[in-house]
Amino acid sequence: MDSVFTMLKKYDQEHLIAFMNKLPENMKETLIRELDGLDWGLLDIIRNKDSKEGRGEISPISVLTIPQIKEKEEAYTETGIKAIQEGKVAAMLLAGGMGTRLGCKGPKGVFDIGVTHELYIFEQLFRNAMDSAEAAGKEFPFFIMTSDKNHEETVQFLKDHNFFGYPAELVHFFKQDMAPCVDFDGHLLMESAGKLATSPNGNGGWYSSFVKAGMLPVAEQYGVEWLNCFAVDNVLQRICDPCFIGAVLAEGKVSGAKVVSKADPHERVGVLCLEDGKPSIVEYYELGEDMAMAKNEAGEYLYNYGVILNYLFRIDKLNEIIDKRMPLHEAEKKIPYVDPDGTAHSPETPNGYKFETLILDMVHMMDDCLGYEVDRNREFAPVKNKTGVDSVESARALLKLNGVEL
Ligand code: UTP
């Protein structure tokens, strides 16, 4: 108990003592337990957020282009199929996000994207996974990361729908960690009198949450060596795509990233490149006009390949980096909170920060990464917004283009 109070003092969070003093004994203990489990180092990062290190030297990376893949498609696919058959590959669905842009109440995967009949996002993803499983003649383990905010609903929904025909015994859920929310002065906010305000800690926390949740032995039991991570919202994505897996293995890389040729030099996607000679992803707003427009002698854009959040990672390499701190990204948000006197506030303008780590930062921690180009019309239909770019409408159009009946 002492240590929590010491930490509150050390990290300038003594305002929480006022909350504790008003709580009944059992709630006080719960709050102390929550604080005891807090990653205090996170508050250090938050305090020093203005002195973040800048980027290293950025240079273009060469990727395996669609014509190059075509040339070796058969051999790559064979290698990938063998890896699936040997149980070496598992799917890792990152579904802990809040889907705020789409404005759906529940988990994004339960969103119905159908027109004349129901077609849930989760349903489409399992269909896509079945395509690869059928090609390999074997289903693979399917891990799903949820968060405190959507776990029960996700699990119940998938059980109610019988995992859309995917073998239930291969599906494993785990919850991602939460990160505390702070006000603009770095003070922890309270969601209710006895509970910290928290939010999912971003998709970069997936591997540490996976290990913490005891999933590593589960993966090892199947003999899994590679994890194919992907977002919940790209309804066209190939899951455990044999050709992609085979290419990463055959090219002797420790990770791979599916990329698309950018729709225009300013498209809002992270760009795969090299940073100080190591693979890295630079966000579109960090790229700058000169780099976005830079071309090689053949007239091709040098920073042309955008990531689509579909990665392959080798587990032994993930274990090497698991203790490394990932960069923390803060976002100003409206965070509901309570006062020590119990008054609840729902701010109409941002009042603090939420913090996230991003999976794209993991790529820079890998020794190498195979950029693997895919056709955006065949594999990239993210459902981020209600309308416009990357929306329900655009995803429906792309699903139709690919022969999916809506
Ligand atoms: P996004 O960055 O698009 O976030 O997530 P989001 O929460 O789905 O949507 P917005 O930004 O609130 O509108 C990309 C992928 O990473 C997952 C999401 O579920 C999605 O599959 N993710 C995101 C997590 O698993 N955990 C997180 O904390 C954040």
Short mmCIF file of C-alpha atoms and ligand atoms in Angstrom, two decimals:
data_model
loop_
_atom_site.label_atom_id
_atom_site.label_comp_id
_atom_site.label_asym_id
_atom_site.label_seq_id
_atom_site.Cartn_x
_atom_site.Cartn_y
_atom_site.Cartn_z
CA MET A 1 0.00 0.00 0.00
CA ASP A 2 2.84 2.32 0.88
CA SER A 3 4.35 1.98 -2.51
CA VAL A 4 1.23 3.30 -4.23
CA PHE A 5 1.28 6.43 -2.08
CA THR A 6 5.00 6.85 -2.73
CA MET A 7 4.34 6.60 -6.45
CA LEU A 8 1.46 9.08 -6.30
CA LYS A 9 3.84 11.56 -4.69
CA LYS A 10 6.72 10.83 -7.03
CA TYR A 11 4.55 11.26 -10.11
CA ASP A 12 2.70 14.35 -8.88
CA GLN A 13 -0.64 12.51 -8.68
CA GLU A 14 -1.55 13.37 -5.10
CA HIS A 15 -4.95 14.67 -6.20
CA LEU A 16 -6.03 11.01 -6.19
CA ILE A 17 -5.69 10.88 -2.41
CA ALA A 18 -8.73 13.16 -2.18
CA PHE A 19 -10.70 10.55 -4.17
CA MET A 20 -9.47 7.71 -1.98
CA ASN A 21 -10.34 9.42 1.25
CA LYS A 22 -13.98 9.59 0.22
CA LEU A 23 -14.28 5.97 -0.87
CA PRO A 24 -15.67 3.12 1.23
CA GLU A 25 -12.92 0.69 2.27
CA ASN A 26 -13.63 -1.98 -0.40
CA MET A 27 -13.64 0.56 -3.27
CA LYS A 28 -10.51 2.15 -1.91
CA GLU A 29 -8.78 -1.21 -2.04
CA THR A 30 -9.91 -1.76 -5.63
CA LEU A 31 -8.51 1.60 -6.66
CA ILE A 32 -5.23 0.92 -4.88
CA ARG A 33 -4.99 -2.40 -6.69
CA GLU A 34 -5.59 -0.64 -10.00
CA LEU A 35 -2.89 1.90 -9.20
CA ASP A 36 -0.57 -0.85 -8.07
CA GLY A 37 -0.79 -2.41 -11.52
CA LEU A 38 -0.25 0.91 -13.29
CA ASP A 39 2.66 1.23 -15.65
CA TRP A 40 4.12 4.30 -13.93
CA GLY A 41 6.89 4.59 -16.52
CA LEU A 42 4.17 5.65 -18.91
CA LEU A 43 3.68 8.82 -16.88
CA ASP A 44 7.39 9.60 -17.33
CA ILE A 45 6.99 9.30 -21.06
CA ILE A 46 3.93 11.48 -20.89
CA ARG A 47 5.80 14.12 -18.89
CA ASN A 48 8.67 14.13 -21.36
CA LYS A 49 6.52 13.99 -24.46
CA ASP A 50 7.80 17.31 -25.76
CA SER A 51 11.40 16.09 -25.85
CA LYS A 52 10.73 13.15 -28.17
CA GLU A 53 13.61 12.11 -30.37
CA GLY A 54 13.32 13.08 -34.02
CA ARG A 55 13.43 10.74 -36.96
CA GLY A 56 16.63 9.17 -38.31
CA GLU A 57 17.73 9.46 -41.93
CA ILE A 58 14.90 8.42 -44.23
CA SER A 59 15.59 6.73 -47.57
CA PRO A 60 13.48 4.68 -50.00
CA ILE A 61 13.11 0.91 -49.60
CA SER A 62 12.71 -1.51 -52.47
CA VAL A 63 9.62 -3.66 -52.32
CA LEU A 64 8.56 -6.82 -54.10
CA THR A 65 6.27 -5.45 -56.81
CA ILE A 66 3.22 -7.18 -58.26
CA PRO A 67 5.04 -8.25 -61.49
CA GLN A 68 7.97 -9.61 -59.45
CA ILE A 69 5.56 -11.56 -57.25
CA LYS A 70 3.75 -12.94 -60.33
CA GLU A 71 7.02 -14.41 -61.61
CA LYS A 72 7.48 -16.50 -58.46
CA GLU A 73 3.84 -16.85 -57.41
CA GLU A 74 3.73 -20.62 -57.68
CA ALA A 75 6.86 -21.25 -55.64
CA TYR A 76 5.93 -18.66 -52.99
CA THR A 77 2.42 -20.09 -52.66
CA GLU A 78 3.76 -23.60 -52.27
CA THR A 79 6.11 -22.47 -49.49
CA GLY A 80 3.29 -20.62 -47.73
CA ILE A 81 0.91 -23.54 -47.98
CA LYS A 82 3.52 -25.85 -46.49
CA ALA A 83 4.03 -23.43 -43.57
CA ILE A 84 0.26 -23.38 -42.89
CA GLN A 85 0.06 -27.16 -43.15
CA GLU A 86 2.88 -27.48 -40.63
CA GLY A 87 0.96 -25.24 -38.21
CA LYS A 88 3.62 -22.54 -38.34
CA VAL A 89 1.30 -19.62 -39.05
CA ALA A 90 -1.56 -18.05 -37.09
CA ALA A 91 -3.92 -15.18 -37.74
CA MET A 92 -3.87 -12.25 -35.33
CA LEU A 93 -6.88 -9.99 -35.60
CA LEU A 94 -6.46 -6.62 -33.89
CA ALA A 95 -9.97 -5.72 -32.82
CA GLY A 96 -9.45 -3.64 -29.69
CA GLY A 97 -10.09 -0.26 -31.32
CA MET A 98 -13.00 2.03 -30.58
CA GLY A 99 -14.11 2.70 -34.17
CA THR A 100 -14.92 6.30 -33.27
CA ARG A 101 -14.79 7.57 -36.86
CA LEU A 102 -17.36 5.00 -37.96
CA GLY A 103 -19.41 5.90 -34.91
CA CYS A 104 -20.58 2.35 -34.29
CA LYS A 105 -21.66 1.63 -30.74
CA GLY A 106 -20.33 -1.89 -30.40
CA PRO A 107 -17.19 -3.57 -31.76
CA LYS A 108 -16.47 -2.65 -35.38
CA GLY A 109 -16.55 -6.30 -36.44
CA VAL A 110 -20.27 -6.56 -35.67
CA PHE A 111 -21.03 -3.78 -38.15
CA ASP A 112 -23.36 -5.01 -40.89
CA ILE A 113 -21.99 -3.96 -44.26
CA GLY A 114 -24.65 -5.86 -46.24
CA VAL A 115 -27.27 -4.21 -48.42
CA THR A 116 -29.93 -6.79 -49.32
CA HIS A 117 -28.86 -9.25 -46.63
CA GLU A 118 -26.69 -9.21 -43.54
CA LEU A 119 -22.93 -9.31 -44.00
CA TYR A 120 -21.01 -8.55 -40.84
CA ILE A 121 -17.42 -7.37 -41.00
CA PHE A 122 -16.36 -10.35 -38.83
CA GLU A 123 -18.21 -12.65 -41.20
CA GLN A 124 -16.33 -11.34 -44.22
CA LEU A 125 -13.00 -11.69 -42.38
CA PHE A 126 -13.70 -15.32 -41.50
CA ARG A 127 -14.67 -15.96 -45.13
CA ASN A 128 -11.37 -14.49 -46.22
CA ALA A 129 -9.53 -16.68 -43.72
CA MET A 130 -11.38 -19.74 -45.02
CA ASP A 131 -10.09 -19.00 -48.54
CA SER A 132 -6.50 -19.47 -47.34
CA ALA A 133 -7.42 -22.44 -45.16
CA GLU A 134 -9.10 -24.12 -48.12
CA ALA A 135 -6.06 -23.51 -50.34
CA ALA A 136 -3.86 -25.13 -47.68
CA GLY A 137 -6.33 -27.85 -46.75
CA LYS A 138 -5.88 -26.85 -43.13
CA GLU A 139 -7.35 -24.23 -40.81
CA PHE A 140 -4.98 -22.18 -38.72
CA PRO A 141 -5.23 -20.78 -35.17
CA PHE A 142 -7.06 -17.46 -35.09
CA PHE A 143 -6.22 -15.06 -32.26
CA ILE A 144 -8.46 -12.08 -31.62
CA MET A 145 -7.38 -9.11 -29.54
CA THR A 146 -10.23 -7.22 -27.93
CA SER A 147 -10.24 -4.55 -25.22
CA ASP A 148 -12.03 -3.99 -21.92
CA LYS A 149 -14.48 -1.87 -23.88
CA ASN A 150 -15.64 -4.52 -26.35
CA HIS A 151 -14.52 -7.96 -25.14
CA GLU A 152 -17.79 -9.47 -23.92
CA GLU A 153 -19.77 -8.21 -26.88
CA THR A 154 -17.20 -9.51 -29.38
CA VAL A 155 -17.02 -12.97 -27.82
CA GLN A 156 -20.79 -13.28 -27.48
CA PHE A 157 -21.42 -12.12 -31.05
CA LEU A 158 -18.99 -14.62 -32.54
CA LYS A 159 -20.32 -17.46 -30.38
CA ASP A 160 -23.89 -16.57 -31.36
CA HIS A 161 -22.87 -16.76 -35.02
CA ASN A 162 -20.93 -19.96 -34.59
CA PHE A 163 -17.73 -18.19 -35.69
CA PHE A 164 -19.25 -18.04 -39.16
CA GLY A 165 -18.24 -21.63 -39.75
CA TYR A 166 -14.61 -21.33 -38.62
CA PRO A 167 -13.61 -24.06 -36.12
CA ALA A 168 -14.38 -22.57 -32.69
CA GLU A 169 -11.59 -24.48 -31.00
CA LEU A 170 -9.02 -22.60 -33.11
CA VAL A 171 -10.27 -19.16 -32.06
CA HIS A 172 -8.56 -17.62 -29.01
CA PHE A 173 -9.46 -14.26 -27.50
CA PHE A 174 -7.33 -12.02 -25.34
CA LYS A 175 -7.73 -8.48 -24.08
CA GLN A 176 -5.28 -5.72 -24.79
CA ASP A 177 -3.95 -3.53 -22.00
CA MET A 178 -5.46 -0.19 -21.21
CA ALA A 179 -3.54 3.07 -20.80
CA PRO A 180 -4.47 5.82 -18.34
CA CYS A 181 -5.89 9.10 -19.61
CA VAL A 182 -4.52 12.37 -18.24
CA ASP A 183 -5.56 16.01 -18.31
CA PHE A 184 -3.38 18.58 -20.05
CA ASP A 185 -1.23 18.89 -16.89
CA GLY A 186 -0.48 15.17 -16.89
CA HIS A 187 -2.81 14.40 -13.97
CA LEU A 188 -4.60 11.06 -14.06
CA LEU A 189 -8.33 11.43 -14.70
CA MET A 190 -10.98 9.37 -12.91
CA GLU A 191 -13.81 7.72 -14.84
CA SER A 192 -15.79 7.23 -11.64
CA ALA A 193 -14.97 7.78 -7.98
CA GLY A 194 -13.14 4.46 -7.67
CA LYS A 195 -11.83 3.90 -11.20
CA LEU A 196 -9.18 5.52 -13.39
CA ALA A 197 -10.19 6.83 -16.81
CA THR A 198 -8.45 4.54 -19.30
CA SER A 199 -8.51 3.76 -23.02
CA PRO A 200 -7.14 0.87 -25.12
CA ASN A 201 -3.38 1.31 -25.36
CA GLY A 202 -3.21 1.24 -29.15
CA ASN A 203 -2.56 -1.53 -31.65
CA GLY A 204 1.19 -1.45 -30.91
CA GLY A 205 0.59 -3.12 -27.55
CA TRP A 206 -0.72 -6.29 -29.14
CA TYR A 207 2.31 -8.53 -28.61
CA SER A 208 2.96 -7.65 -24.98
CA SER A 209 -0.77 -8.07 -24.27
CA PHE A 210 -0.70 -11.41 -26.12
CA VAL A 211 2.16 -12.66 -23.95
CA LYS A 212 0.72 -11.21 -20.73
CA ALA A 213 -2.56 -12.97 -21.44
CA GLY A 214 -0.74 -16.33 -21.60
CA MET A 215 -1.24 -16.81 -25.35
CA LEU A 216 2.37 -17.65 -26.18
CA PRO A 217 2.17 -21.25 -24.84
CA VAL A 218 -1.11 -21.63 -26.73
CA ALA A 219 0.61 -20.60 -29.96
CA GLU A 220 3.57 -22.83 -29.18
CA GLN A 221 1.31 -25.84 -28.75
CA TYR A 222 0.30 -25.49 -32.38
CA GLY A 223 3.93 -24.96 -33.39
CA VAL A 224 3.23 -21.38 -34.51
CA GLU A 225 6.34 -19.44 -35.56
CA TRP A 226 4.74 -16.59 -37.48
CA LEU A 227 1.87 -14.24 -36.73
CA ASN A 228 -0.10 -12.51 -39.47
CA CYS A 229 -1.50 -9.32 -37.88
CA PHE A 230 -4.28 -7.38 -39.48
CA ALA A 231 -6.91 -4.75 -38.78
CA VAL A 232 -10.57 -5.50 -38.25
CA ASP A 233 -11.78 -3.01 -40.81
CA ASN A 234 -10.24 -4.09 -44.13
CA VAL A 235 -12.97 -6.36 -45.47
CA LEU A 236 -10.95 -7.35 -48.55
CA GLN A 237 -7.84 -8.45 -46.84
CA ARG A 238 -6.27 -11.81 -47.39
CA ILE A 239 -5.63 -13.54 -44.08
CA CYS A 240 -2.65 -15.88 -43.82
CA ASP A 241 -2.22 -15.42 -47.56
CA PRO A 242 -0.02 -18.35 -48.67
CA CYS A 243 1.81 -16.33 -51.34
CA PHE A 244 2.68 -13.51 -48.91
CA ILE A 245 3.83 -15.95 -46.22
CA GLY A 246 5.84 -17.91 -48.76
CA ALA A 247 7.50 -14.76 -50.10
CA VAL A 248 8.63 -13.62 -46.63
CA LEU A 249 9.97 -17.09 -45.83
CA ALA A 250 11.62 -17.63 -49.21
CA GLU A 251 13.26 -14.20 -49.15
CA GLY A 252 14.65 -15.00 -45.69
CA LYS A 253 13.08 -11.98 -43.95
CA VAL A 254 11.95 -11.77 -40.33
CA SER A 255 8.89 -9.67 -41.11
CA GLY A 256 6.73 -8.60 -44.01
CA ALA A 257 4.30 -5.78 -44.73
CA LYS A 258 1.67 -5.72 -47.41
CA VAL A 259 1.76 -2.41 -49.24
CA VAL A 260 -0.22 -0.69 -51.97
CA SER A 261 0.95 1.77 -54.55
CA LYS A 262 -0.34 5.12 -53.26
CA ALA A 263 -3.42 6.49 -55.00
CA ASP A 264 -1.66 9.88 -55.14
CA PRO A 265 1.58 11.19 -53.59
CA HIS A 266 -0.36 12.74 -50.70
CA GLU A 267 -2.57 9.81 -49.79
CA ARG A 268 -2.99 9.60 -46.03
CA VAL A 269 -1.23 6.30 -45.45
CA GLY A 270 2.01 5.42 -43.68
CA VAL A 271 4.85 4.87 -46.15
CA LEU A 272 7.25 1.94 -45.92
CA CYS A 273 10.84 3.18 -46.17
CA LEU A 274 14.24 2.85 -44.53
CA GLU A 275 15.21 4.86 -41.46
CA ASP A 276 18.92 4.79 -40.69
CA GLY A 277 19.08 1.71 -42.89
CA LYS A 278 16.34 -0.21 -41.03
CA PRO A 279 12.76 -0.73 -42.18
CA SER A 280 10.40 1.92 -40.93
CA ILE A 281 7.05 3.50 -41.58
CA VAL A 282 6.73 7.24 -41.92
CA GLU A 283 3.28 8.74 -41.46
CA TYR A 284 1.98 10.82 -44.35
CA TYR A 285 2.15 14.02 -42.28
CA GLU A 286 5.81 13.37 -41.42
CA LEU A 287 6.83 12.81 -45.03
CA GLY A 288 6.84 16.44 -46.15
CA GLU A 289 6.18 17.81 -49.62
CA ASP A 290 9.70 17.24 -51.03
CA MET A 291 9.78 13.57 -50.13
CA ALA A 292 6.19 12.96 -51.16
CA MET A 293 6.99 14.31 -54.64
CA ALA A 294 10.56 12.91 -55.01
CA LYS A 295 11.03 10.64 -58.06
CA ASN A 296 13.78 8.35 -59.31
CA GLU A 297 15.39 8.55 -62.77
CA ALA A 298 12.63 6.39 -64.22
CA GLY A 299 10.08 8.98 -63.05
CA GLU A 300 8.63 6.79 -60.29
CA TYR A 301 7.80 8.15 -56.87
CA LEU A 302 10.47 7.14 -54.36
CA TYR A 303 8.06 6.95 -51.42
CA ASN A 304 5.23 5.24 -53.20
CA TYR A 305 4.26 2.29 -51.03
CA GLY A 306 1.65 2.69 -48.31
CA VAL A 307 1.06 0.10 -45.59
CA ILE A 308 -2.39 -1.45 -45.16
CA LEU A 309 -1.96 -2.91 -41.67
CA ASN A 310 -1.30 -6.46 -42.74
CA TYR A 311 2.01 -7.68 -41.36
CA LEU A 312 3.81 -10.94 -40.82
CA PHE A 313 6.14 -11.19 -37.81
CA ARG A 314 8.43 -13.99 -36.69
CA ILE A 315 7.73 -14.80 -33.05
CA ASP A 316 11.36 -15.24 -31.97
CA LYS A 317 12.06 -11.67 -33.16
CA LEU A 318 9.00 -10.35 -31.33
CA ASN A 319 10.33 -11.97 -28.16
CA GLU A 320 13.60 -10.09 -28.60
CA ILE A 321 11.87 -6.72 -28.66
CA ILE A 322 9.11 -7.31 -26.15
CA ASP A 323 10.79 -5.36 -23.34
CA LYS A 324 11.63 -2.37 -25.49
CA ARG A 325 9.52 0.72 -24.94
CA MET A 326 7.53 1.64 -27.99
CA PRO A 327 7.04 5.27 -28.95
CA LEU A 328 3.93 6.72 -27.36
CA HIS A 329 1.57 8.77 -29.49
CA GLU A 330 -0.75 11.15 -27.73
CA ALA A 331 -4.07 12.45 -29.03
CA GLU A 332 -6.08 15.30 -27.55
CA LYS A 333 -9.53 13.90 -26.73
CA LYS A 334 -12.72 14.67 -24.87
CA ILE A 335 -12.43 12.47 -21.81
CA PRO A 336 -15.42 12.10 -19.46
CA TYR A 337 -14.29 12.30 -15.83
CA VAL A 338 -15.47 12.88 -12.26
CA ASP A 339 -14.35 15.38 -9.61
CA PRO A 340 -13.30 14.33 -6.11
CA ASP A 341 -16.77 15.50 -4.98
CA GLY A 342 -18.35 13.01 -7.39
CA THR A 343 -19.58 15.49 -10.03
CA ALA A 344 -19.45 13.91 -13.50
CA HIS A 345 -18.22 15.96 -16.49
CA SER A 346 -18.68 15.22 -20.20
CA PRO A 347 -16.46 17.83 -21.85
CA GLU A 348 -17.47 19.24 -25.23
CA THR A 349 -13.92 20.15 -26.18
CA PRO A 350 -10.74 18.11 -25.63
CA ASN A 351 -9.64 18.17 -21.99
CA GLY A 352 -6.75 15.74 -21.99
CA TYR A 353 -4.69 13.08 -23.69
CA LYS A 354 -5.23 9.45 -24.61
CA PHE A 355 -2.09 7.47 -25.36
CA GLU A 356 -1.43 4.79 -27.93
CA THR A 357 1.43 2.75 -29.24
CA LEU A 358 1.23 1.84 -32.92
CA ILE A 359 2.00 -1.43 -34.65
CA LEU A 360 3.73 0.46 -37.44
CA ASP A 361 6.49 1.41 -34.96
CA MET A 362 7.17 -2.29 -34.46
CA VAL A 363 8.42 -2.59 -38.03
CA HIS A 364 11.39 -0.34 -37.18
CA MET A 365 12.34 -2.75 -34.40
CA MET A 366 12.74 -5.60 -36.91
CA ASP A 367 16.06 -6.35 -38.63
CA ASP A 368 14.33 -6.36 -41.99
CA CYS A 369 10.89 -6.28 -43.54
CA LEU A 370 9.72 -7.48 -46.93
CA GLY A 371 7.48 -4.90 -48.58
CA TYR A 372 5.01 -6.95 -50.60
CA GLU A 373 2.86 -5.05 -53.10
CA VAL A 374 -0.79 -5.96 -53.54
CA ASP A 375 -3.50 -4.61 -55.82
CA ARG A 376 -5.48 -2.11 -53.77
CA ASN A 377 -8.69 -2.91 -55.64
CA ARG A 378 -8.34 -6.54 -54.61
CA GLU A 379 -7.05 -6.26 -51.05
CA PHE A 380 -7.68 -2.85 -49.55
CA ALA A 381 -11.18 -1.82 -48.53
CA PRO A 382 -10.96 -0.30 -45.04
CA VAL A 383 -14.16 0.74 -43.31
CA LYS A 384 -13.01 3.76 -41.33
CA ASN A 385 -15.69 6.38 -41.97
CA LYS A 386 -19.43 6.47 -42.55
CA THR A 387 -19.10 8.17 -45.94
CA GLY A 388 -16.41 9.36 -48.34
CA VAL A 389 -12.86 8.00 -48.36
CA ASP A 390 -12.34 4.58 -46.74
CA SER A 391 -15.99 4.35 -45.87
CA VAL A 392 -18.86 1.90 -45.81
CA GLU A 393 -19.76 3.08 -49.34
CA SER A 394 -16.27 2.66 -50.80
CA ALA A 395 -15.82 -0.74 -49.13
CA ARG A 396 -19.18 -1.93 -50.52
CA ALA A 397 -18.16 -0.86 -54.03
CA LEU A 398 -14.88 -2.76 -53.72
CA LEU A 399 -16.57 -5.86 -52.31
CA LYS A 400 -18.92 -5.85 -55.31
CA LEU A 401 -15.97 -5.44 -57.66
CA ASN A 402 -14.56 -8.60 -56.13
CA GLY A 403 -17.73 -10.57 -56.64
CA VAL A 404 -19.05 -10.43 -53.08
CA GLU A 405 -22.83 -10.33 -53.07
CA LEU A 406 -24.24 -7.66 -50.86
P1 UTP B 1 -7.63 2.46 -36.09
O1 UTP B 1 -6.41 3.23 -35.92
O2 UTP B 1 -8.36 2.62 -37.37
O3 UTP B 1 -8.59 2.77 -34.86
O4 UTP B 1 -7.30 0.94 -35.83
P2 UTP B 1 -10.08 2.37 -34.58
O5 UTP B 1 -10.21 2.41 -33.10
O6 UTP B 1 -10.51 1.10 -35.24
O7 UTP B 1 -10.92 3.52 -35.23
P3 UTP B 1 -10.99 5.08 -34.86
O8 UTP B 1 -9.61 5.63 -35.08
O9 UTP B 1 -11.43 5.16 -33.41
O10 UTP B 1 -12.00 5.62 -35.80
C1 UTP B 1 -6.65 0.11 -36.74
C2 UTP B 1 -6.78 -1.29 -36.21
O11 UTP B 1 -6.13 -1.41 -34.94
C3 UTP B 1 -7.06 -1.89 -33.97
C4 UTP B 1 -8.44 -1.54 -34.50
O12 UTP B 1 -9.42 -2.38 -33.92
C5 UTP B 1 -8.23 -1.74 -35.98
O13 UTP B 1 -8.31 -3.10 -36.32
N1 UTP B 1 -6.78 -1.25 -32.67
C6 UTP B 1 -6.71 0.08 -32.57
C7 UTP B 1 -6.65 -2.06 -31.57
O14 UTP B 1 -6.73 -3.31 -31.67
N2 UTP B 1 -6.40 -1.47 -30.38
C8 UTP B 1 -6.31 -0.13 -30.23
O15 UTP B 1 -6.09 0.34 -29.09
C9 UTP B 1 -6.46 0.67 -31.36
#
